[in-house]
GROMACS .gro file of C-alpha atoms in nm:
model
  431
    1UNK     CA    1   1.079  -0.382  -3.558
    2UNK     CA    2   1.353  -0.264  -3.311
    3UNK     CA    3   1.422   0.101  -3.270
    4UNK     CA    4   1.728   0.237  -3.088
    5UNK     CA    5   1.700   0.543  -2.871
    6UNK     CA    6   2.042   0.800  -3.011
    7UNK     CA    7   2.047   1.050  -2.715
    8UNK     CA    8   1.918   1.127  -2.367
    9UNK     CA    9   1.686   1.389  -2.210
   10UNK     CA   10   1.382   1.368  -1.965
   11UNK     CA   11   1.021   1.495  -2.028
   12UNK     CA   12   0.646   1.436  -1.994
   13UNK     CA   13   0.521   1.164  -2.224
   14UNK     CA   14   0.483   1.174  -2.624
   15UNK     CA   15   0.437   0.939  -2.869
   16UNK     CA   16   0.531   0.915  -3.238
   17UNK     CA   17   0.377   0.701  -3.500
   18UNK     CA   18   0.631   0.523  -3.708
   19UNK     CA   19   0.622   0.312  -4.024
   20UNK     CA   20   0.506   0.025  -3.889
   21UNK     CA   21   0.226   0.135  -3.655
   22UNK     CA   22   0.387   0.039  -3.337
   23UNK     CA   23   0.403   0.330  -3.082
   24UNK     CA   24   0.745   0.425  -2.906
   25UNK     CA   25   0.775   0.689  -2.625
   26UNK     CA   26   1.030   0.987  -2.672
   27UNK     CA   27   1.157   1.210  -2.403
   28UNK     CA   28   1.209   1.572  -2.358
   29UNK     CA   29   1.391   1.794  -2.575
   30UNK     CA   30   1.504   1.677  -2.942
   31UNK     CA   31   1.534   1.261  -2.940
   32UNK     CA   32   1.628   1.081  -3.260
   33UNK     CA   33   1.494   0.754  -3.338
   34UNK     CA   34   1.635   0.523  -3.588
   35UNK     CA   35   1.432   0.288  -3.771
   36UNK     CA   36   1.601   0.083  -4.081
   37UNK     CA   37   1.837   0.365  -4.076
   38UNK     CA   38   1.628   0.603  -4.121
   39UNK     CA   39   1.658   0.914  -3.845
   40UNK     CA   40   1.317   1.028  -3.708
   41UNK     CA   41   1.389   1.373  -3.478
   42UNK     CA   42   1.066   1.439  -3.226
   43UNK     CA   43   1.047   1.708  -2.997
   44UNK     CA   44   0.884   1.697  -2.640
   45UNK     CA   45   0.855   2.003  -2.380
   46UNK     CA   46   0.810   1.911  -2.086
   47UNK     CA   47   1.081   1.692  -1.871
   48UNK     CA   48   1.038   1.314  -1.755
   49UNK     CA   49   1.277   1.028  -1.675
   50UNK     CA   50   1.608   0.929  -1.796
   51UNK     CA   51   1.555   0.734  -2.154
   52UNK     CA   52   1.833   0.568  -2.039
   53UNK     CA   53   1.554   0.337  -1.830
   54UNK     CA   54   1.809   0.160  -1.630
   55UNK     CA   55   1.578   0.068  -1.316
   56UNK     CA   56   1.853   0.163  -1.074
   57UNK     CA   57   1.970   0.483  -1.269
   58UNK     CA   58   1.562   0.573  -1.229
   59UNK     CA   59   1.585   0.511  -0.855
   60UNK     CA   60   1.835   0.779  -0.855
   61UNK     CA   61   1.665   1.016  -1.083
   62UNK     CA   62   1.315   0.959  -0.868
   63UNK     CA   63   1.582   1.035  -0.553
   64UNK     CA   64   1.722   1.341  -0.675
   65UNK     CA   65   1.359   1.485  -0.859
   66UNK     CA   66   1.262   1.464  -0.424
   67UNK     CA   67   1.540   1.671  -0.348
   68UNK     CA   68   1.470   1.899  -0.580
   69UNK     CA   69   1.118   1.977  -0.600
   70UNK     CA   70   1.101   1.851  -0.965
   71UNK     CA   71   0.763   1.680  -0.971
   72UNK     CA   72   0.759   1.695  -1.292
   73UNK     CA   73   1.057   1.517  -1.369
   74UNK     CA   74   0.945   1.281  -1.072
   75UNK     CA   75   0.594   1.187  -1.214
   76UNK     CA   76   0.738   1.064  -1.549
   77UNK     CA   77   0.931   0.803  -1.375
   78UNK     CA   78   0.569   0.699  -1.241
   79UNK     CA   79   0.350   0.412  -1.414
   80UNK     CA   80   0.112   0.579  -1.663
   81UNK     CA   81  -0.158   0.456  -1.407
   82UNK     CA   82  -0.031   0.647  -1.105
   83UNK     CA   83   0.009   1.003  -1.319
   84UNK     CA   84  -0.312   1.090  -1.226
   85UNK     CA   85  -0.280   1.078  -0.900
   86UNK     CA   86   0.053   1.256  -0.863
   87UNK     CA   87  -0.139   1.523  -1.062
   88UNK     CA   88  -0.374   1.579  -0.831
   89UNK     CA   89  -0.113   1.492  -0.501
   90UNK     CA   90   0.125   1.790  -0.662
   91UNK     CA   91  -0.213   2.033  -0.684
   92UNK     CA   92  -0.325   2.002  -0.377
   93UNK     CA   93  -0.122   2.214  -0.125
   94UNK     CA   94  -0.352   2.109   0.182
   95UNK     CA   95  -0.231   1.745   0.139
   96UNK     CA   96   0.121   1.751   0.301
   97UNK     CA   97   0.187   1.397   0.392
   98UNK     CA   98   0.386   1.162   0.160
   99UNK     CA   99   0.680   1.301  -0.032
  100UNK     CA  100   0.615   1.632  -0.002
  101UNK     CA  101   0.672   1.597   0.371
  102UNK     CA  102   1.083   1.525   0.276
  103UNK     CA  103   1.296   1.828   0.261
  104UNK     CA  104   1.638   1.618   0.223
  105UNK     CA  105   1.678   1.319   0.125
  106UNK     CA  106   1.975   1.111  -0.006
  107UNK     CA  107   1.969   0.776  -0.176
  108UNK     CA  108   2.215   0.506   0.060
  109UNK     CA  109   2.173   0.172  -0.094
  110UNK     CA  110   1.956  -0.004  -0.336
  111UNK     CA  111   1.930  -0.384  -0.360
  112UNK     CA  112   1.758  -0.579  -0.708
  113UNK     CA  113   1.550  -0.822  -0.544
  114UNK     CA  114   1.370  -1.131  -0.712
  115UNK     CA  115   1.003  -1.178  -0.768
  116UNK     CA  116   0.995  -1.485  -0.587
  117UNK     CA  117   1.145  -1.245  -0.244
  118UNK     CA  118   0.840  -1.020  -0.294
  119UNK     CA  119   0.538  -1.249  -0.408
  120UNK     CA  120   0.382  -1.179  -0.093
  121UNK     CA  121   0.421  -0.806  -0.074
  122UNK     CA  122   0.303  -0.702  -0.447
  123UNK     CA  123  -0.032  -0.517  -0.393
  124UNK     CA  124  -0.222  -0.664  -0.704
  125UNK     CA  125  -0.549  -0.490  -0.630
  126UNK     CA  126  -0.385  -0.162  -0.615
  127UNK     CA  127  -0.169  -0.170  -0.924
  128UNK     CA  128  -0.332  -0.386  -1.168
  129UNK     CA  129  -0.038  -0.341  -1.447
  130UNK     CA  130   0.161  -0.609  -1.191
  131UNK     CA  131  -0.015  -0.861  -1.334
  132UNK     CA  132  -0.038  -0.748  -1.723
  133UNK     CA  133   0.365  -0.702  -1.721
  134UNK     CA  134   0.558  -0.881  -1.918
  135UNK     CA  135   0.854  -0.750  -1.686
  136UNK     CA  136   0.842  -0.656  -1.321
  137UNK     CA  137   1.130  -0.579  -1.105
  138UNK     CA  138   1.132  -0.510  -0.775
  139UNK     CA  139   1.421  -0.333  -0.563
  140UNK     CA  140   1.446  -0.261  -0.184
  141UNK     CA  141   1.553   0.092  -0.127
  142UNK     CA  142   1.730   0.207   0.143
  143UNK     CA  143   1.647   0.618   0.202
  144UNK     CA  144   1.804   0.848   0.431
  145UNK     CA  145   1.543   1.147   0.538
  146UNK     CA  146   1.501   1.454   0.676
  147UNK     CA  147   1.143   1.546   0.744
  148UNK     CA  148   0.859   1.836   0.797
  149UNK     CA  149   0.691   1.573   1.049
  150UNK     CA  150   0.719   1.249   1.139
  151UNK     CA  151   0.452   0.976   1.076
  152UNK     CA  152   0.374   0.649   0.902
  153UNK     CA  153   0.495   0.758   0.584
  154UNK     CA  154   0.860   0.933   0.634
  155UNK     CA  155   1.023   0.996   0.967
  156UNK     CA  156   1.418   1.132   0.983
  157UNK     CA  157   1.640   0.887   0.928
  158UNK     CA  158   1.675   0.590   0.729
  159UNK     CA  159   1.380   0.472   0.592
  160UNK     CA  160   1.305   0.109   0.364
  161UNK     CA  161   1.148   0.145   0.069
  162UNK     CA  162   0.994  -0.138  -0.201
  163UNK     CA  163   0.969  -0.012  -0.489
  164UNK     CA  164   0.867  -0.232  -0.828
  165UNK     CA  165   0.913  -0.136  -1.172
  166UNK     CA  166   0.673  -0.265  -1.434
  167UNK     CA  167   0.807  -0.241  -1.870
  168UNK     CA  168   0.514  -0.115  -1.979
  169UNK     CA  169   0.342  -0.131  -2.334
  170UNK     CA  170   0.598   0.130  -2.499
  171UNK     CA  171   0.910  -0.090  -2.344
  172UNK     CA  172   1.023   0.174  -2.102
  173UNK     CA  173   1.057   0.103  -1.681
  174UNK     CA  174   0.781   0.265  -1.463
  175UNK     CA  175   0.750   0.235  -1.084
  176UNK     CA  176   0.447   0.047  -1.012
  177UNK     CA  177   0.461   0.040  -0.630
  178UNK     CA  178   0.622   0.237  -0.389
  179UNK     CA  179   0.519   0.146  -0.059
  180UNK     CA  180   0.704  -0.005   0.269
  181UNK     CA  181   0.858  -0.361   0.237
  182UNK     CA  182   0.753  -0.608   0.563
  183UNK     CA  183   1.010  -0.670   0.859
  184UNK     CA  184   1.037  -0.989   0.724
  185UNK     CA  185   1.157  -0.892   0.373
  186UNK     CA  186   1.400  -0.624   0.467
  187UNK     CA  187   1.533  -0.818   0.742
  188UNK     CA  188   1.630  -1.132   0.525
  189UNK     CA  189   1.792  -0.876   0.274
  190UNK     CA  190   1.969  -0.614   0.484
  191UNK     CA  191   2.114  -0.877   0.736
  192UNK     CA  192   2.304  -0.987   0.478
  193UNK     CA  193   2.492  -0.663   0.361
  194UNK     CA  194   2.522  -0.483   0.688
  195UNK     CA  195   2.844  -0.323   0.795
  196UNK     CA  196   2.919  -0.246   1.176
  197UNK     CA  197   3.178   0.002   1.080
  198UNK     CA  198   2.931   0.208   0.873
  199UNK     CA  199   2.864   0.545   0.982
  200UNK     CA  200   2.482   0.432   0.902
  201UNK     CA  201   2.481   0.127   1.093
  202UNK     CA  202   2.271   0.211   1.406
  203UNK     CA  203   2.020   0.426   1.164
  204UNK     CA  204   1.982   0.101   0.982
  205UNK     CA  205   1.957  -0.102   1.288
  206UNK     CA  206   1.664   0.122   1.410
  207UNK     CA  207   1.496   0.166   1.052
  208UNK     CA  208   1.437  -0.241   1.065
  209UNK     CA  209   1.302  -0.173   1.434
  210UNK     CA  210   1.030   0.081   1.279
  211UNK     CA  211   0.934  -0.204   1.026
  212UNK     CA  212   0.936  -0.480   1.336
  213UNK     CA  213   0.710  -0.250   1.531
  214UNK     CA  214   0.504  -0.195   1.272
  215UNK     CA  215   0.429  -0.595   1.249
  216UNK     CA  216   0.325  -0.541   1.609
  217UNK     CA  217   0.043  -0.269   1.499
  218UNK     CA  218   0.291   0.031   1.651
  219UNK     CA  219   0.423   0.351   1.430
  220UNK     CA  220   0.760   0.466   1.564
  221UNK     CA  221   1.020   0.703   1.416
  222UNK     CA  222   1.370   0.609   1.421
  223UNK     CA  223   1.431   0.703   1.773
  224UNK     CA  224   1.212   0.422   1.893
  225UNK     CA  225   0.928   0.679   1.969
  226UNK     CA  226   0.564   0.643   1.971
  227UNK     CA  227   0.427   0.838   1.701
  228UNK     CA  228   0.090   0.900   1.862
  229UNK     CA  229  -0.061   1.203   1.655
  230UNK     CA  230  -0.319   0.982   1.465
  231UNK     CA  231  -0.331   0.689   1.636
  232UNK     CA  232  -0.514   0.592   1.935
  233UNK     CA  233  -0.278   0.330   2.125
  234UNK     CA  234  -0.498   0.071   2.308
  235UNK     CA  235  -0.269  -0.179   2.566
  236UNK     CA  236  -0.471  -0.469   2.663
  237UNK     CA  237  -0.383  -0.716   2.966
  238UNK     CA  238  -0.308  -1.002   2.715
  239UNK     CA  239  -0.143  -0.796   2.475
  240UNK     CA  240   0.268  -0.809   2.479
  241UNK     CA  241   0.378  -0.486   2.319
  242UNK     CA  242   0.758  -0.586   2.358
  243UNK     CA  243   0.686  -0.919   2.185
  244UNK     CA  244   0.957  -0.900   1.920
  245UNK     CA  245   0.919  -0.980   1.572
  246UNK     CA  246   0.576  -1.115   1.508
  247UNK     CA  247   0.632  -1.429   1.289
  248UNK     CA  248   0.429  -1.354   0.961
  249UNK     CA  249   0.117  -1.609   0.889
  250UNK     CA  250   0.113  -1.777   0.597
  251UNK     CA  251  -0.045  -1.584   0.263
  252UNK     CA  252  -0.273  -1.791   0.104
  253UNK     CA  253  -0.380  -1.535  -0.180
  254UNK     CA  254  -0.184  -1.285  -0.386
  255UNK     CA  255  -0.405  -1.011  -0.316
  256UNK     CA  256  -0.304  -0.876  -0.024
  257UNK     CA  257   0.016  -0.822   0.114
  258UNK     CA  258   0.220  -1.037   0.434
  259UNK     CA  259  -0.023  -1.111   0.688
  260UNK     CA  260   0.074  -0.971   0.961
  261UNK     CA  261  -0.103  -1.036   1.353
  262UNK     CA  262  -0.045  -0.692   1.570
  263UNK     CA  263   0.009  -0.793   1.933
  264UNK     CA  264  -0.082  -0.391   1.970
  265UNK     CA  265  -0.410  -0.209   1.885
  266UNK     CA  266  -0.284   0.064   1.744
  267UNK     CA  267  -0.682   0.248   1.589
  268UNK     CA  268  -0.608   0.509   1.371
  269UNK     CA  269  -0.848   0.832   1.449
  270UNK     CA  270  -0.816   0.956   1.042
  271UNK     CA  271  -0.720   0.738   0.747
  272UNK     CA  272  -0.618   0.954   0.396
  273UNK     CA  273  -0.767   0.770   0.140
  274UNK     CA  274  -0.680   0.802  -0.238
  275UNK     CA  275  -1.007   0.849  -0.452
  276UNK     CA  276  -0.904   0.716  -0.701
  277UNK     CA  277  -1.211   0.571  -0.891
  278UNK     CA  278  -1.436   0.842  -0.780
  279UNK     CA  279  -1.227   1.126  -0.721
  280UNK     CA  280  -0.972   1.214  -0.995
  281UNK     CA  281  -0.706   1.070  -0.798
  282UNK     CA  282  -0.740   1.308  -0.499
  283UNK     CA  283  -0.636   1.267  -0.112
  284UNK     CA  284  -0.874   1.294   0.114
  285UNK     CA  285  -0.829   1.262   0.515
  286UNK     CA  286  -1.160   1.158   0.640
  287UNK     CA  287  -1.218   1.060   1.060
  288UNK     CA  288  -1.152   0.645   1.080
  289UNK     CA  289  -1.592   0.620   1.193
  290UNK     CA  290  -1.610   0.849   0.912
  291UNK     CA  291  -1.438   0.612   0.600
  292UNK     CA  292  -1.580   0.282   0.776
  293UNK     CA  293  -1.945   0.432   0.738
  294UNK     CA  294  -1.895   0.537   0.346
  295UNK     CA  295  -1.770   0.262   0.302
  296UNK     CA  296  -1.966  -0.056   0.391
  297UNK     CA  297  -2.210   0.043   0.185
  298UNK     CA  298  -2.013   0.001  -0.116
  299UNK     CA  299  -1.900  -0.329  -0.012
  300UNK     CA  300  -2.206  -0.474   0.166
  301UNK     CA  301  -2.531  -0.483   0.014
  302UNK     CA  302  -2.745  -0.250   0.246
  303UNK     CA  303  -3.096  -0.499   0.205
  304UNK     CA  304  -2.870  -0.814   0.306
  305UNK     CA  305  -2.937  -0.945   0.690
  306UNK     CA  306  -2.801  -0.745   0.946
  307UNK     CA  307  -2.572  -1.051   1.063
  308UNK     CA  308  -2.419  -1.046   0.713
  309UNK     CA  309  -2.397  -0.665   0.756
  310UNK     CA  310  -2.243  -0.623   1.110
  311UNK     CA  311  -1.942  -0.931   0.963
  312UNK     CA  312  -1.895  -0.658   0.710
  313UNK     CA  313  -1.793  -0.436   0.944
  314UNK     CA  314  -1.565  -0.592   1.136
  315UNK     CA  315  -1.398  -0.653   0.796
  316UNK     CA  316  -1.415  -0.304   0.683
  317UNK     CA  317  -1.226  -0.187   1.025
  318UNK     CA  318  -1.000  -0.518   1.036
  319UNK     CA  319  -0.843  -0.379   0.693
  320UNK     CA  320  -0.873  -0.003   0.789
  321UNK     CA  321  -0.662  -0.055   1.080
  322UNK     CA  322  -0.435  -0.324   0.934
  323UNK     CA  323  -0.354  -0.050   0.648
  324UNK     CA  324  -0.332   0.236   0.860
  325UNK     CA  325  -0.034   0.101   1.006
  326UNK     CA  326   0.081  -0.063   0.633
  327UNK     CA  327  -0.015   0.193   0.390
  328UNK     CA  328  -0.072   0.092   0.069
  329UNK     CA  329   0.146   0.366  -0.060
  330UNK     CA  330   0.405   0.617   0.070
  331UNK     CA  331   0.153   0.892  -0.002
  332UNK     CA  332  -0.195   0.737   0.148
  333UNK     CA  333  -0.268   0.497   0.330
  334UNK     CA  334  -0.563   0.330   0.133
  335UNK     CA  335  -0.718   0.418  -0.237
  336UNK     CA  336  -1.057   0.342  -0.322
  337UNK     CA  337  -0.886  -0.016  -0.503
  338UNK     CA  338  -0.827  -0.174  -0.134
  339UNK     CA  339  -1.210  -0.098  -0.001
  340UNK     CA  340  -1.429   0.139  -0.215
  341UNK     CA  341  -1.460   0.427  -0.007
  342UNK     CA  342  -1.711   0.666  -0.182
  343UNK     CA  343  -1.818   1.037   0.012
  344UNK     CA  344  -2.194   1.036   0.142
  345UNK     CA  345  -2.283   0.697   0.050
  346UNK     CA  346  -2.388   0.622   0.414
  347UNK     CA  347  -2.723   0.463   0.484
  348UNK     CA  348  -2.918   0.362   0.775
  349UNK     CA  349  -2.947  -0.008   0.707
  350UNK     CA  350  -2.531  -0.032   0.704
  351UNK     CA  351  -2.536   0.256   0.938
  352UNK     CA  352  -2.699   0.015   1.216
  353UNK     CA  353  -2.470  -0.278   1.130
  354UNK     CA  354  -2.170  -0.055   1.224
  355UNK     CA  355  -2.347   0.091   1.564
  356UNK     CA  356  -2.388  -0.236   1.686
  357UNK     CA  357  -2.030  -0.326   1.604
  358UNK     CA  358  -1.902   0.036   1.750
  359UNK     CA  359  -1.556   0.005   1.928
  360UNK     CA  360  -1.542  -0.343   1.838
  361UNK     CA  361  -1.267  -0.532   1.667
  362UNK     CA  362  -1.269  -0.907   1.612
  363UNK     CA  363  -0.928  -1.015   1.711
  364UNK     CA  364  -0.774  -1.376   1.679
  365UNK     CA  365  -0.772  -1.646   1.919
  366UNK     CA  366  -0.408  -1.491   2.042
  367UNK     CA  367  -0.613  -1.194   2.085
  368UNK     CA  368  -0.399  -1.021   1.784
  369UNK     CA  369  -0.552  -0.784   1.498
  370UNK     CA  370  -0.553  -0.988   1.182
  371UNK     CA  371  -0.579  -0.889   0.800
  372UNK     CA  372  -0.927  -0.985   0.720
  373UNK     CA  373  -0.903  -1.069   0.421
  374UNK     CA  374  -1.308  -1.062   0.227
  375UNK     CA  375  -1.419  -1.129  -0.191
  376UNK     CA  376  -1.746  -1.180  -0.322
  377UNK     CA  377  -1.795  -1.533  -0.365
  378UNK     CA  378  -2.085  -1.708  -0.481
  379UNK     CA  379  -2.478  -1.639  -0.468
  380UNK     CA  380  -2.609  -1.923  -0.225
  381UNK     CA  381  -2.308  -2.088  -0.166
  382UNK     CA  382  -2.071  -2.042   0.189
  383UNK     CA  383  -1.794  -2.143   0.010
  384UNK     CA  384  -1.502  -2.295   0.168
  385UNK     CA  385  -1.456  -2.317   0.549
  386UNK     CA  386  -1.149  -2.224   0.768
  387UNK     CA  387  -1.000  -2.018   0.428
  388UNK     CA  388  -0.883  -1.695   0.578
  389UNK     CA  389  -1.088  -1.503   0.305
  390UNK     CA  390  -1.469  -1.428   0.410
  391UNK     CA  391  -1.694  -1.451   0.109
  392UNK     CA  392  -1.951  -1.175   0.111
  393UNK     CA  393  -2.211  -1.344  -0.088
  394UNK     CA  394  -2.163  -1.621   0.178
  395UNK     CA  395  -2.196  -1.424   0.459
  396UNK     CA  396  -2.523  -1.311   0.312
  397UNK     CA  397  -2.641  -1.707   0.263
  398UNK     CA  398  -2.495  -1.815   0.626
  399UNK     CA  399  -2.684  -1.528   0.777
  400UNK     CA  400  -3.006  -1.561   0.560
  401UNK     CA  401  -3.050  -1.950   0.527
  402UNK     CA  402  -2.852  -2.107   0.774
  403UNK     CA  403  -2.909  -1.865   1.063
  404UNK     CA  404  -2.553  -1.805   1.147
  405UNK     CA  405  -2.467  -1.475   1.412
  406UNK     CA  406  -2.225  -1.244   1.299
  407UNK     CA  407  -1.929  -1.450   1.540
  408UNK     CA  408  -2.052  -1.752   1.366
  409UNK     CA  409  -2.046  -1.619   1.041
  410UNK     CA  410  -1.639  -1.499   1.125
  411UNK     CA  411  -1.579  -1.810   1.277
  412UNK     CA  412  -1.655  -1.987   0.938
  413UNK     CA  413  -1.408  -1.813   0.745
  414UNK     CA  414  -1.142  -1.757   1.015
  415UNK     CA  415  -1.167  -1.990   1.280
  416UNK     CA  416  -0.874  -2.271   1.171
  417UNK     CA  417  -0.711  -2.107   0.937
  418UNK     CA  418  -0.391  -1.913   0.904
  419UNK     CA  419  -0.527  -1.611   1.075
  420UNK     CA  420  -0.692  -1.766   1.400
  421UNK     CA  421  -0.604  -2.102   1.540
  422UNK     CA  422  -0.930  -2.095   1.689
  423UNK     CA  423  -1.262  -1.944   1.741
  424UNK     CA  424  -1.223  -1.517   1.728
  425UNK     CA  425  -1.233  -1.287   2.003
  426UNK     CA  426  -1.470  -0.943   2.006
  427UNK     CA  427  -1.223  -0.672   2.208
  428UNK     CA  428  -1.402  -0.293   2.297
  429UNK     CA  429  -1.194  -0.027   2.276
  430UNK     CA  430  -1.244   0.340   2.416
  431UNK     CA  431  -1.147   0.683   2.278
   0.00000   0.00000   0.00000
């Protein structure tokens, strides 16, 4: 049965039970609903999103909540997933990075895009509800930015933005993601619409050099500057750091976002994780030896071999790193959805596996940092070779009944495929 919304206001959400059982979400202030022309009046108190729902007219209501401090206002035009976390980001006043970081910002452009533009940039693991809805609809947004402090999330200028709506179960838009777009995505959409003879041209110009860089595995701001404040920047011989635009392997699964090879080791010395199973939805910033440690365990069987074990950690730091530069989200750069990340989980069995891999990254045969991609698999099976996605339970088998090292066991998975044309290299950093 269709019901029409008869007036606007914004507000945290309510639901009202109508005749038929179905569920519709009102908005702040006095909202009549008309069913079979009969008038239902609800009442909400506290503010949300425009019922008008139009995705764009949200972008601007999101846009001008910023501005304004309104996080109220701002968290209703959030996914009913993500309002936990915003609950806790909003509460905790030691957690300054993200959005609350902006103290102007002004909305310059926004451009619909199609799903078949983003299929390789929709983080599936992170927001489940992209795959449960019926309607998703993705938008590059184009930001302009004045900031506390400058770092992978916001820095002053023009900034891109993705951000994807999702119609959820009540029929009403939600932003699903909000994270940064590739180089490669902004760059085939903002060529197309830029103006010399706008007085944002050059920001624009240097906004899609901050995403370029950041293929390489380097953070700048919009003046082309390093932004070194978290990052340890590691320049090897074979490493071109002015290589251009690193051309963007091939995805093979939808679970991660554009591969990406980083001509630039770029290791981050903290990563802010969102705990988001564990945790209520809180931010923590934990050292990078710090998250790698809680977290193998929770990925890695402690009691498999040690060869499986030390494969799991190069995996755990290959996506650490990859993110770090990527975040997963304008607020945090991982949640507990793209490695589970628990507090004091440590042991010594997974403990050893990452010593003996300490200052180590396995790199690709172009000696570039790769996404390294890992899922479970199979119980005593490898599973396929040259994939780009190691299988965990496989590593265990390799290492256990076929003998393999922990190179060997990387080489199976990685060696051929779209993230190494050939066997791996092992690079040692310093700090």
């Amino acid at each position: 049965m269709k019901k029409r919304l008869m007036s606007a206001f914004v507000a945290v959400t309510m639901f009202v039970s109508v005749a038929t059982s179905n569920m519709v979400q009102v908005q702040a202030g006095t909202l009549e609903i008309e069913d079979n022309g009969n008038k239902i009046t609800v009442t909400s108190e506290e503010p949300i999103a425009s019922v008008e729902n139009n995705c764009e007219t949200l972008i601007k209501d999101m846009v001008q909540s910023v501005q304004n401090n309104d996080w109220e206002k701002y968290m209703g035009i959030m996914s009913y997933g993500e309002r936990e976390f915003y609950k806790s980001y909003f509460s905790n006043d030691s957690y300054t990075n993200g959005i609350k970081q902006i103290t102007n910002v002004s909305l310059v452009n926004v451009q619909e895009l199609t799903l078949e533009q983003v299929k390789e940039e929709l983080l599936y693991d992170e927001y489940p509800i992209l795959e449960t809805s019926e309607d998703v609809k993705p938008y590059l947004v184009e930001l302009d930015c004045e900031v506390k402090e400058e770092n992978v999330f916001f820095y002053n200028g023009i900034n891109y933005y993705l951000i994807v709506f999702v119609k959820e179960a009540d029929g009403f838009y939600k932003v699903a993601q909000f994270n940064r777009p590739s180089s490669e995505l902004a760059n085939n959409v903002v060529e197309k619409t830029l103006d010399t003879t706008s007085d944002n041209y050059e920001k624009e110009i240097a906004a899609l050099e901050v995403l370029e860089y950041a293929d390489e595995g380097i953070v700048i701001n919009g003046e082309g500057e390093l932004i070194e404040n978290e990052y340890k920047i590691i320049e090897k011989e074979n490493v071109n750091i002015n290589a251009g635009i690193v051309t963007l392997a091939e995805n093979n699964y939808k679970y991660h976002p554009a591969l990406g090879n980083y001509t630039c080791y770029s290791i981050p010395t903290k990563i802010s994780v969102c705990l988001n199973k564990t945790g209520g939805s809180k931010i923590v910033t934990v050292s990078f030896g710090k998250y790698v440690r809680n977290t193998l365990p929770n990925e890695w069987y402690a009691s498999w071999n040690k060869e499986s074990l030390k494969a799991g950690a190069y995996c755990v730091k290959g996506v650490a790193v990859y993110h770090s530069i990527k975040p997963v989200n304008a607020n945090y750069m991982v949640s507990q959805g793209t490695q589970y990340y628990v507090p004091d989980t440590e042991n010594d069995a997974t403990n050893s596996a990452i010593d003996a891999t300490r200052l180590k990254l396995a790199v690709n045969s172009d000696s570039c940092i790769f996404f390294p991609e890992y899922g479970a698999g199979t119980k005593g099976v490898a599973g396929t070779k040259a994939s780009g996605r190691l299988l965990q339970w496989g590593s265990q088998y390799l290492a256990g009944t076929k003998g393999y090292t922990t190179k060997q066991i990387l080489n199976y998975y990685y060696s051929g495929s779209s993230c190494s044309k050939s066997s791996l290299k092992f690079i040692k950093y310093s700090r």
